[in-house]
């Protein structure tokens, strides 16, 4: 139920921003959910729809961007793409990887009227 609490937090943020922007309605949300964040995009989309009911973002289009995981390998000193946390370096097989991206969970953009 990770997605439900994330969706509730996102919609709360959207509500605050809509009020601050004096917007009557939110028409589109763009979310950035990294592939390493352990969030299921389909489940999140559904949870956002449910969380938005009765508020300014009800019925808003939801676009979800899923940036791939990137890490820096300390062994071969290369930036590499990784599919999961704890993955080994695809170049040298090393395990000393520092995650650099792909674990974000954020509201990237919103469109209001
Ligand atoms: Zn390496």
PDB file of C-alpha atoms and ligand atoms in Angstrom:
ATOM      1  CA  UNK A   1       0.000   0.000   0.000  1.00  0.00           C
ATOM      2  CA  UNK A   2       3.060   2.152  -0.500  1.00  0.00           C
ATOM      3  CA  UNK A   3       1.429   3.682  -3.585  1.00  0.00           C
ATOM      4  CA  UNK A   4      -1.669   4.790  -1.659  1.00  0.00           C
ATOM      5  CA  UNK A   5       0.281   6.801   0.916  1.00  0.00           C
ATOM      6  CA  UNK A   6       2.457   8.267  -1.830  1.00  0.00           C
ATOM      7  CA  UNK A   7      -0.650   9.220  -3.839  1.00  0.00           C
ATOM      8  CA  UNK A   8      -2.268  10.832  -0.792  1.00  0.00           C
ATOM      9  CA  UNK A   9       0.870  12.893  -0.137  1.00  0.00           C
ATOM     10  CA  UNK A  10       1.070  13.930  -3.794  1.00  0.00           C
ATOM     11  CA  UNK A  11      -2.565  14.980  -3.954  1.00  0.00           C
ATOM     12  CA  UNK A  12      -2.181  16.942  -0.729  1.00  0.00           C
ATOM     13  CA  UNK A  13       0.746  18.801  -2.313  1.00  0.00           C
ATOM     14  CA  UNK A  14      -1.272  19.364  -5.511  1.00  0.00           C
ATOM     15  CA  UNK A  15      -4.182  20.723  -3.465  1.00  0.00           C
ATOM     16  CA  UNK A  16      -1.877  23.187  -1.681  1.00  0.00           C
ATOM     17  CA  UNK A  17      -0.306  24.317  -4.933  1.00  0.00           C
ATOM     18  CA  UNK A  18      -3.690  24.705  -6.620  1.00  0.00           C
ATOM     19  CA  UNK A  19      -4.852  26.920  -3.744  1.00  0.00           C
ATOM     20  CA  UNK A  20      -1.617  28.951  -3.889  1.00  0.00           C
ATOM     21  CA  UNK A  21      -2.057  29.410  -7.652  1.00  0.00           C
ATOM     22  CA  UNK A  22      -5.748  30.307  -7.162  1.00  0.00           C
ATOM     23  CA  UNK A  23      -6.571  27.583  -9.668  1.00  0.00           C
ATOM     24  CA  UNK A  24     -10.062  26.190  -9.828  1.00  0.00           C
ATOM     25  CA  UNK A  25      -9.046  22.919 -11.378  1.00  0.00           C
ATOM     26  CA  UNK A  26      -5.948  20.844 -12.059  1.00  0.00           C
ATOM     27  CA  UNK A  27      -6.017  19.331 -15.539  1.00  0.00           C
ATOM     28  CA  UNK A  28      -2.753  17.456 -15.730  1.00  0.00           C
ATOM     29  CA  UNK A  29      -0.129  16.053 -13.403  1.00  0.00           C
ATOM     30  CA  UNK A  30       3.320  14.906 -14.432  1.00  0.00           C
ATOM     31  CA  UNK A  31       4.957  12.613 -11.921  1.00  0.00           C
ATOM     32  CA  UNK A  32       8.525  11.423 -11.956  1.00  0.00           C
ATOM     33  CA  UNK A  33       8.881   7.969 -10.475  1.00  0.00           C
ATOM     34  CA  UNK A  34      12.328   6.425 -10.860  1.00  0.00           C
ATOM     35  CA  UNK A  35      12.580   2.763 -11.738  1.00  0.00           C
ATOM     36  CA  UNK A  36      14.542   2.180  -8.497  1.00  0.00           C
ATOM     37  CA  UNK A  37      11.836   3.665  -6.286  1.00  0.00           C
ATOM     38  CA  UNK A  38       9.879   0.399  -5.889  1.00  0.00           C
ATOM     39  CA  UNK A  39       6.674   2.140  -6.895  1.00  0.00           C
ATOM     40  CA  UNK A  40       4.344   0.401  -9.330  1.00  0.00           C
ATOM     41  CA  UNK A  41       3.300   3.028 -11.889  1.00  0.00           C
ATOM     42  CA  UNK A  42      -0.040   1.358 -12.628  1.00  0.00           C
ATOM     43  CA  UNK A  43      -0.927   1.064  -8.958  1.00  0.00           C
ATOM     44  CA  UNK A  44       0.161   4.648  -8.393  1.00  0.00           C
ATOM     45  CA  UNK A  45      -1.954   5.960 -11.282  1.00  0.00           C
ATOM     46  CA  UNK A  46      -5.001   4.224  -9.828  1.00  0.00           C
ATOM     47  CA  UNK A  47      -4.235   5.461  -6.297  1.00  0.00           C
ATOM     48  CA  UNK A  48      -3.812   9.053  -7.559  1.00  0.00           C
ATOM     49  CA  UNK A  49      -7.185   8.855  -9.332  1.00  0.00           C
ATOM     50  CA  UNK A  50      -8.841   7.700  -6.123  1.00  0.00           C
ATOM     51  CA  UNK A  51      -7.011  10.234  -3.910  1.00  0.00           C
ATOM     52  CA  UNK A  52      -7.966  13.102  -6.250  1.00  0.00           C
ATOM     53  CA  UNK A  53     -11.719  12.480  -5.989  1.00  0.00           C
ATOM     54  CA  UNK A  54     -13.625  15.390  -4.544  1.00  0.00           C
ATOM     55  CA  UNK A  55     -10.669  17.774  -4.940  1.00  0.00           C
ATOM     56  CA  UNK A  56      -9.326  20.161  -7.604  1.00  0.00           C
ATOM     57  CA  UNK A  57      -7.354  17.392  -9.317  1.00  0.00           C
ATOM     58  CA  UNK A  58     -10.334  15.099  -9.825  1.00  0.00           C
ATOM     59  CA  UNK A  59     -10.234  13.714 -13.375  1.00  0.00           C
ATOM     60  CA  UNK A  60      -6.811  15.222 -14.117  1.00  0.00           C
ATOM     61  CA  UNK A  61      -4.654  13.441 -16.694  1.00  0.00           C
ATOM     62  CA  UNK A  62      -1.743  11.706 -14.994  1.00  0.00           C
ATOM     63  CA  UNK A  63       1.534  11.263 -16.859  1.00  0.00           C
ATOM     64  CA  UNK A  64       4.174   9.164 -15.181  1.00  0.00           C
ATOM     65  CA  UNK A  65       7.806   9.444 -16.234  1.00  0.00           C
ATOM     66  CA  UNK A  66      10.066   6.609 -15.186  1.00  0.00           C
ATOM     67  CA  UNK A  67      13.723   7.650 -15.379  1.00  0.00           C
ATOM     68  CA  UNK A  68      16.026   4.634 -15.409  1.00  0.00           C
ATOM     69  CA  UNK A  69      18.418   3.891 -12.590  1.00  0.00           C
ATOM     70  CA  UNK A  70      21.923   5.242 -12.881  1.00  0.00           C
ATOM     71  CA  UNK A  71      24.883   4.641 -10.629  1.00  0.00           C
ATOM     72  CA  UNK A  72      28.570   5.398 -10.392  1.00  0.00           C
ATOM     73  CA  UNK A  73      30.874   2.424 -10.058  1.00  0.00           C
ATOM     74  CA  UNK A  74      33.750   3.000  -7.629  1.00  0.00           C
ATOM     75  CA  UNK A  75      35.703   0.070  -9.037  1.00  0.00           C
ATOM     76  CA  UNK A  76      35.859   1.030 -12.702  1.00  0.00           C
ATOM     77  CA  UNK A  77      34.964   4.726 -12.186  1.00  0.00           C
ATOM     78  CA  UNK A  78      32.171   4.727 -14.745  1.00  0.00           C
ATOM     79  CA  UNK A  79      28.555   5.877 -14.689  1.00  0.00           C
ATOM     80  CA  UNK A  80      26.354   2.941 -15.559  1.00  0.00           C
ATOM     81  CA  UNK A  81      22.644   2.156 -15.982  1.00  0.00           C
ATOM     82  CA  UNK A  82      21.220  -0.303 -13.468  1.00  0.00           C
ATOM     83  CA  UNK A  83      17.863  -2.057 -13.407  1.00  0.00           C
ATOM     84  CA  UNK A  84      17.605  -2.521  -9.648  1.00  0.00           C
ATOM     85  CA  UNK A  85      19.169  -1.491  -6.385  1.00  0.00           C
ATOM     86  CA  UNK A  86      21.924  -3.899  -5.430  1.00  0.00           C
ATOM     87  CA  UNK A  87      22.681  -4.722  -9.069  1.00  0.00           C
ATOM     88  CA  UNK A  88      26.309  -5.356  -9.991  1.00  0.00           C
ATOM     89  CA  UNK A  89      28.263  -3.110 -12.341  1.00  0.00           C
ATOM     90  CA  UNK A  90      27.555  -4.206 -15.944  1.00  0.00           C
ATOM     91  CA  UNK A  91      31.122  -3.282 -16.909  1.00  0.00           C
ATOM     92  CA  UNK A  92      33.302  -4.900 -14.258  1.00  0.00           C
ATOM     93  CA  UNK A  93      30.878  -6.879 -12.080  1.00  0.00           C
ATOM     94  CA  UNK A  94      31.779  -4.743  -9.081  1.00  0.00           C
ATOM     95  CA  UNK A  95      29.322  -4.209  -6.221  1.00  0.00           C
ATOM     96  CA  UNK A  96      30.460  -0.760  -5.096  1.00  0.00           C
ATOM     97  CA  UNK A  97      27.819   1.288  -6.870  1.00  0.00           C
ATOM     98  CA  UNK A  98      26.553   4.662  -5.735  1.00  0.00           C
ATOM     99  CA  UNK A  99      23.015   5.299  -6.938  1.00  0.00           C
ATOM    100  CA  UNK A 100      22.857   8.660  -8.723  1.00  0.00           C
ATOM    101  CA  UNK A 101      19.387   8.719 -10.210  1.00  0.00           C
ATOM    102  CA  UNK A 102      16.251   6.733 -10.818  1.00  0.00           C
ATOM    103  CA  UNK A 103      15.079   6.702  -7.206  1.00  0.00           C
ATOM    104  CA  UNK A 104      13.114   9.943  -7.325  1.00  0.00           C
ATOM    105  CA  UNK A 105       9.408  10.217  -6.494  1.00  0.00           C
ATOM    106  CA  UNK A 106       8.155  13.688  -7.198  1.00  0.00           C
ATOM    107  CA  UNK A 107       5.595  15.950  -8.746  1.00  0.00           C
ATOM    108  CA  UNK A 108       7.384  17.327 -11.787  1.00  0.00           C
ATOM    109  CA  UNK A 109       4.699  19.548 -13.307  1.00  0.00           C
ATOM    110  CA  UNK A 110       1.055  20.409 -12.968  1.00  0.00           C
ATOM    111  CA  UNK A 111      -1.309  22.243 -15.289  1.00  0.00           C
ATOM    112  CA  UNK A 112      -4.152  24.255 -13.874  1.00  0.00           C
ATOM    113  CA  UNK A 113      -7.047  26.336 -15.147  1.00  0.00           C
TER     114      UNK A 113
HETATM  115 ZN1  LIG B   1      32.405  -1.159 -12.607  1.00  0.00          ZN
END
